[in-house]
């Protein structure tokens, strides 16, 4: 286990250094931050002084090393558009994005797994066919269109739910949450559903396919021959082995929800990191773009590491293989 974790940590460090290098290249080839800060009418001596203060007159790899050291401390400089520290802007927006992603992930898992199990066990029924038709629709429709349709139906036509914003929030230390207020829950419903639809249908189809594959295995046939009840076979044996590969997908999809909530946050004007990133791209706010890229990469690396460790614990074949290789 220690060797497994060590290898994964080494891979994670390599990935993060590579991503940091790509983020650093934004400063080199996507505009000049000195021009953004001082404007086009700045005098040459002002430009030279600011360039020296920012360390932009130093060699390339020296600049990259300073960038790497600052990034490990969560510092990415000042936002060129807002003039505030990027770490503070990210810290203010991160709770909203994480909150939205967690609610969407919960919806996708809580609804997608039962639908997939039912579609596998009750093939040919009308409800199962309806689930499969819904899954095709959910995979085909882009999230922004789902969001617009939800706003049209539930906000405009019915007037049941708000169509934008985060609603009332409660501050707990530096963390803000809307999950402790009724207004916050009303505001998160539509964006969470819009963000969860694709993941829900993906999980449902994956669970169905894996469940059908497991039900065809020899040990399930042997369990039936021994007279074990179908309920115990389906939920005690088949579902448990079905969820082993599904767990990996669910973990990675959580990272995807955080990384690609950009469109959903834009449609619903959700004040998260995705909306901040869109605004940064519009104004070529390079420090914010670089910080967002590094943070998303870190989230993916951490989730992938946790999923690998869980997979290692759940699947005994990996431990056996690892022991055999070590021996």
XYZ file of C-alpha atoms in Angstrom:
327
model
C 0.000 0.000 0.000
C 2.831 2.391 0.877
C 4.599 1.767 -2.442
C 1.292 2.220 -4.300
C 0.595 5.578 -2.620
C 4.194 6.701 -3.145
C 3.993 6.011 -6.887
C 0.706 7.881 -7.124
C 2.115 10.850 -5.184
C 5.124 10.996 -7.495
C 2.836 10.951 -10.529
C 0.702 13.679 -8.945
C 3.744 15.913 -8.409
C 4.808 15.460 -12.042
C 1.312 16.310 -13.257
C 1.080 19.416 -11.081
C 4.515 20.704 -12.173
C 3.485 20.197 -15.816
C 0.211 22.034 -15.302
C 2.004 24.831 -13.457
C 4.389 25.174 -16.403
C 1.450 25.424 -18.827
C -0.206 28.009 -16.576
C 3.045 29.956 -16.356
C 3.260 30.041 -20.160
C 0.038 32.071 -20.160
C 2.041 34.953 -18.685
C 4.567 34.677 -21.489
C 2.335 34.451 -24.544
C -1.100 35.849 -23.604
C -0.468 39.551 -23.337
C 1.859 41.593 -21.161
C 0.694 42.021 -17.536
C 2.655 45.282 -17.239
C 0.640 46.827 -20.075
C -2.592 45.621 -18.480
C -1.669 47.175 -15.134
C -0.297 50.507 -16.370
C -2.220 50.980 -19.606
C -1.041 51.904 -23.074
C 0.022 55.447 -22.108
C 2.583 54.385 -19.496
C 6.065 55.872 -19.691
C 9.063 53.605 -20.415
C 10.610 54.217 -16.981
C 7.311 53.247 -15.295
C 7.131 50.065 -17.376
C 10.744 49.177 -16.565
C 10.233 49.820 -12.846
C 7.070 47.687 -12.632
C 8.681 44.941 -14.690
C 11.555 44.891 -12.215
C 9.191 44.909 -9.216
C 7.269 41.931 -10.647
C 10.463 40.057 -11.455
C 9.671 39.947 -15.177
C 13.186 41.078 -16.088
C 14.690 37.863 -14.691
C 15.556 34.737 -16.755
C 12.706 32.439 -17.807
C 13.424 29.536 -15.453
C 14.016 31.875 -12.508
C 10.576 33.371 -13.108
C 9.076 29.879 -13.364
C 10.721 28.823 -10.084
C 9.296 31.873 -8.294
C 5.898 31.143 -9.850
C 6.103 27.534 -8.634
C 7.068 28.542 -5.100
C 4.268 31.115 -4.927
C 1.755 28.641 -6.376
C 2.520 26.109 -3.638
C 1.623 28.852 -1.157
C -1.606 29.662 -3.029
C -0.342 33.008 -4.288
C -0.858 33.975 -7.937
C -0.451 37.717 -7.742
C -3.086 40.383 -8.374
C -6.080 40.216 -10.657
C -5.462 42.499 -13.643
C -9.156 43.341 -13.842
C -10.143 43.786 -10.194
C -6.800 44.689 -8.630
C -7.376 42.225 -5.769
C -5.329 39.208 -4.728
C -6.236 36.194 -6.847
C -6.151 33.907 -3.800
C -8.847 36.034 -2.137
C -11.039 36.012 -5.262
C -10.721 32.230 -5.593
C -11.398 31.769 -1.875
C -14.595 33.826 -2.136
C -15.882 31.897 -5.169
C -14.746 28.353 -4.327
C -17.467 27.588 -1.713
C -20.239 28.332 -4.230
C -18.721 26.077 -6.900
C -17.980 23.227 -4.485
C -21.474 23.471 -3.026
C -23.082 23.314 -6.468
C -20.875 20.394 -7.554
C -21.568 18.370 -4.390
C -25.345 18.801 -4.664
C -25.226 17.900 -8.369
C -23.048 14.846 -7.612
C -25.430 13.719 -4.874
C -28.385 13.987 -7.275
C -26.506 12.102 -9.996
C -25.514 9.246 -7.668
C -28.749 9.040 -5.659
C -30.901 8.917 -8.804
C -28.555 7.401 -11.387
C -27.592 4.209 -9.502
C -31.186 3.097 -8.663
C -32.289 3.874 -12.236
C -29.392 1.840 -13.651
C -30.118 -1.115 -11.343
C -33.815 -1.068 -12.251
C -33.062 -0.822 -15.985
C -30.783 -3.874 -15.693
C -33.114 -6.024 -13.570
C -36.352 -5.091 -15.356
C -35.286 -5.079 -18.984
C -38.124 -4.754 -21.458
C -40.581 -3.053 -19.103
C -42.064 0.289 -20.073
C -40.418 2.114 -17.178
C -37.027 0.633 -18.066
C -37.449 1.732 -21.678
C -38.463 5.201 -20.452
C -35.270 5.354 -18.370
C -33.168 4.436 -21.409
C -34.927 7.055 -23.545
C -34.291 9.645 -20.834
C -30.629 8.627 -20.703
C -30.244 9.194 -24.445
C -31.880 12.593 -24.069
C -29.702 13.516 -21.097
C -26.482 12.519 -22.861
C -27.462 14.375 -26.037
C -28.614 17.702 -24.593
C -25.850 20.183 -23.652
C -26.004 21.514 -20.067
C -26.660 25.112 -21.133
C -29.772 24.020 -23.059
C -30.997 21.982 -20.097
C -30.471 25.032 -17.903
C -32.383 27.325 -20.264
C -35.288 24.840 -20.457
C -35.407 24.561 -16.662
C -35.459 28.351 -16.328
C -38.239 28.609 -18.923
C -40.448 26.004 -17.259
C -39.856 26.408 -13.519
C -38.866 30.094 -13.274
C -40.717 31.827 -16.125
C -43.858 29.756 -16.782
C -44.518 28.278 -13.332
C -42.652 30.802 -11.170
C -41.735 28.161 -8.615
C -37.974 28.680 -8.416
C -35.529 31.594 -8.890
C -33.522 31.651 -12.105
C -30.251 33.294 -11.044
C -27.969 34.013 -8.125
C -27.114 32.053 -5.009
C -29.722 33.413 -2.620
C -29.220 34.022 1.087
C -25.998 32.616 2.538
C -24.621 32.010 6.010
C -20.989 32.761 6.834
C -19.114 30.195 8.933
C -15.628 31.582 9.467
C -14.268 32.289 5.989
C -16.679 29.757 4.422
C -20.063 30.795 3.038
C -22.934 28.383 2.426
C -26.470 28.638 1.157
C -27.402 25.134 2.274
C -28.426 26.406 5.718
C -31.126 28.738 4.376
C -34.385 28.009 2.583
C -33.651 30.677 -0.032
C -30.254 29.112 -0.701
C -31.847 25.716 -1.375
C -34.399 27.274 -3.712
C -31.618 28.930 -5.711
C -29.445 25.825 -5.992
C -32.155 23.445 -7.255
C -32.202 24.446 -10.935
C -28.430 24.802 -11.511
C -27.754 21.548 -9.634
C -30.274 19.659 -11.789
C -28.882 21.206 -14.976
C -25.356 20.218 -13.969
C -26.376 16.727 -12.800
C -28.436 15.570 -15.807
C -25.492 14.474 -17.976
C -23.662 12.821 -15.058
C -26.872 11.115 -13.910
C -27.538 9.537 -17.298
C -23.879 8.533 -17.651
C -23.908 6.793 -14.259
C -27.238 5.133 -15.036
C -26.035 3.671 -18.324
C -22.748 2.552 -16.780
C -24.471 0.854 -13.823
C -26.898 -0.888 -16.169
C -24.117 -2.164 -18.437
C -21.948 -3.333 -15.529
C -24.922 -4.944 -13.767
C -25.860 -6.937 -16.868
C -22.241 -8.032 -17.256
C -22.000 -9.173 -13.629
C -25.325 -11.034 -13.799
C -23.906 -13.158 -16.627
C -20.867 -14.304 -14.639
C -20.427 -17.874 -13.376
C -20.514 -17.076 -9.661
C -23.963 -15.482 -10.045
C -25.193 -18.615 -11.863
C -23.703 -20.726 -9.079
C -25.423 -18.589 -6.444
C -28.761 -19.115 -8.206
C -28.100 -22.868 -8.403
C -27.560 -22.917 -4.628
C -31.023 -21.430 -4.162
C -29.928 -18.024 -2.843
C -32.844 -15.535 -3.126
C -32.777 -13.116 -6.051
C -32.782 -10.119 -3.717
C -29.565 -11.314 -2.032
C -27.985 -12.104 -5.401
C -28.906 -8.753 -6.952
C -28.037 -6.468 -4.053
C -25.604 -8.542 -1.998
C -23.415 -9.859 -4.792
C -24.118 -8.280 -8.189
C -24.545 -4.652 -7.104
C -21.474 -4.744 -4.863
C -19.245 -5.873 -7.731
C -20.968 -3.516 -10.146
C -20.041 -0.484 -8.058
C -16.282 -1.204 -8.115
C -15.676 0.316 -11.595
C -18.555 2.751 -11.149
C -16.818 4.215 -8.080
C -13.898 5.316 -10.255
C -16.196 7.082 -12.705
C -18.137 8.789 -9.910
C -14.924 10.135 -8.380
C -13.666 11.512 -11.674
C -17.083 12.958 -12.496
C -16.961 15.003 -9.265
C -13.812 16.659 -10.591
C -15.568 17.156 -13.923
C -18.527 18.825 -12.207
C -16.200 21.310 -10.503
C -14.101 21.946 -13.596
C -16.873 22.196 -16.157
C -19.530 24.019 -14.175
C -18.512 27.100 -16.182
C -21.481 27.037 -18.554
C -24.020 26.264 -15.842
C -22.703 29.042 -13.622
C -22.866 31.461 -16.550
C -26.469 30.520 -17.436
C -27.674 30.859 -13.844
C -25.242 33.672 -12.887
C -24.033 31.464 -10.060
C -21.211 33.353 -8.267
C -18.642 30.569 -8.435
C -15.218 29.978 -9.923
C -16.638 29.136 -13.340
C -18.224 32.554 -13.707
C -15.013 34.151 -12.431
C -13.024 32.235 -15.056
C -15.346 33.326 -17.878
C -14.920 36.941 -16.791
C -11.150 36.435 -16.615
C -11.062 35.080 -20.170
C -13.155 38.008 -21.405
C -10.727 40.549 -19.924
C -7.546 38.439 -20.409
C -7.029 38.348 -16.639
C -4.043 35.984 -16.801
C -3.349 35.513 -13.037
C -6.937 34.380 -12.460
C -6.793 32.044 -15.474
C -3.520 30.524 -14.262
C -4.834 30.077 -10.700
C -8.038 28.444 -11.965
C -6.062 26.037 -14.155
C -3.760 25.011 -11.286
C -6.629 24.629 -8.802
C -8.695 22.455 -11.140
C -5.650 20.287 -11.858
C -5.046 19.920 -8.105
C -8.677 18.903 -7.550
C -8.460 16.261 -10.271
C -5.158 14.935 -8.915
C -6.469 14.687 -5.340
C -9.735 13.028 -6.399
C -7.899 10.615 -8.665
C -5.504 9.719 -5.828
C -8.377 9.119 -3.386
C -10.280 7.019 -5.927
C -7.180 4.937 -6.676
C -6.690 4.267 -2.974
C -10.346 3.290 -2.521
C -10.155 1.093 -5.603
C -7.039 -0.548 -4.169
C -8.893 -1.314 -0.943
C -12.127 -2.511 -2.572
C -10.652 -4.703 -5.317
C -8.518 -7.499 -3.764
C -7.064 -8.386 -7.184
C -4.984 -5.196 -7.141
C -3.504 -6.058 -3.759
C -2.734 -9.594 -4.938
C -1.119 -8.297 -8.135
C 0.899 -5.734 -6.216
C 2.099 -8.336 -3.728
C 3.073 -10.716 -6.523
C 5.071 -8.001 -8.279
C 6.764 -7.017 -5.036
C 7.642 -10.645 -4.356
